């Protein structure tokens, strides 16, 4: 009797999103990621107004971060990520 290739498929493991990355990064439409800037929680009284306004803006991920975030958040293309 000759050996026949098994019809059983290999088991696919489920991937999980990194919870911290999901909480800190927002996914934009074109697969880009954006995050809030640090340093806004306290000790802002002495900060200049223009600096406080600049901290409100979101920052985009650079190419190196984007590659890493795609691995951390494998289901980043889905609307509901958690």
mmCIF file of C-alpha atoms in Angstrom, residues 3-31:
data_model
loop_
_atom_site.group_PDB
_atom_site.id
_atom_site.type_symbol
_atom_site.label_atom_id
_atom_site.label_comp_id
_atom_site.label_asym_id
_atom_site.label_seq_id
_atom_site.Cartn_x
_atom_site.Cartn_y
_atom_site.Cartn_z
ATOM 1 C CA UNK A 3 1.333 6.371 1.366
ATOM 2 C CA UNK A 4 -1.297 9.006 0.609
ATOM 3 C CA UNK A 5 -0.986 12.602 1.756
ATOM 4 C CA UNK A 6 -3.184 13.307 4.743
ATOM 5 C CA UNK A 7 -6.249 15.468 4.177
ATOM 6 C CA UNK A 8 -5.979 16.920 7.678
ATOM 7 C CA UNK A 9 -4.960 20.549 7.636
ATOM 8 C CA UNK A 10 -2.385 21.931 10.017
ATOM 9 C CA UNK A 11 -3.779 23.629 13.082
ATOM 10 C CA UNK A 12 -3.812 27.408 12.849
ATOM 11 C CA UNK A 13 -3.116 29.230 16.065
ATOM 12 C CA UNK A 14 -5.045 32.325 16.993
ATOM 13 C CA UNK A 15 -3.044 35.489 17.336
ATOM 14 C CA UNK A 16 -3.754 38.057 20.016
ATOM 15 C CA UNK A 17 -3.479 41.807 19.945
ATOM 16 C CA UNK A 18 -1.146 43.453 22.428
ATOM 17 C CA UNK A 19 -3.474 45.164 24.902
ATOM 18 C CA UNK A 20 -1.095 48.013 25.720
ATOM 19 C CA UNK A 21 -0.510 48.817 22.060
ATOM 20 C CA UNK A 22 -4.256 48.750 21.354
ATOM 21 C CA UNK A 23 -4.883 51.157 24.236
ATOM 22 C CA UNK A 24 -2.134 53.600 23.231
ATOM 23 C CA UNK A 25 -2.371 53.588 19.433
ATOM 24 C CA UNK A 26 -5.324 54.445 17.205
ATOM 25 C CA UNK A 27 -5.556 52.936 13.744
ATOM 26 C CA UNK A 28 -6.339 55.284 10.897
ATOM 27 C CA UNK A 29 -7.985 54.382 7.606
ATOM 28 C CA UNK A 30 -4.898 53.767 5.488
ATOM 29 C CA UNK A 31 -3.226 51.469 8.020
#
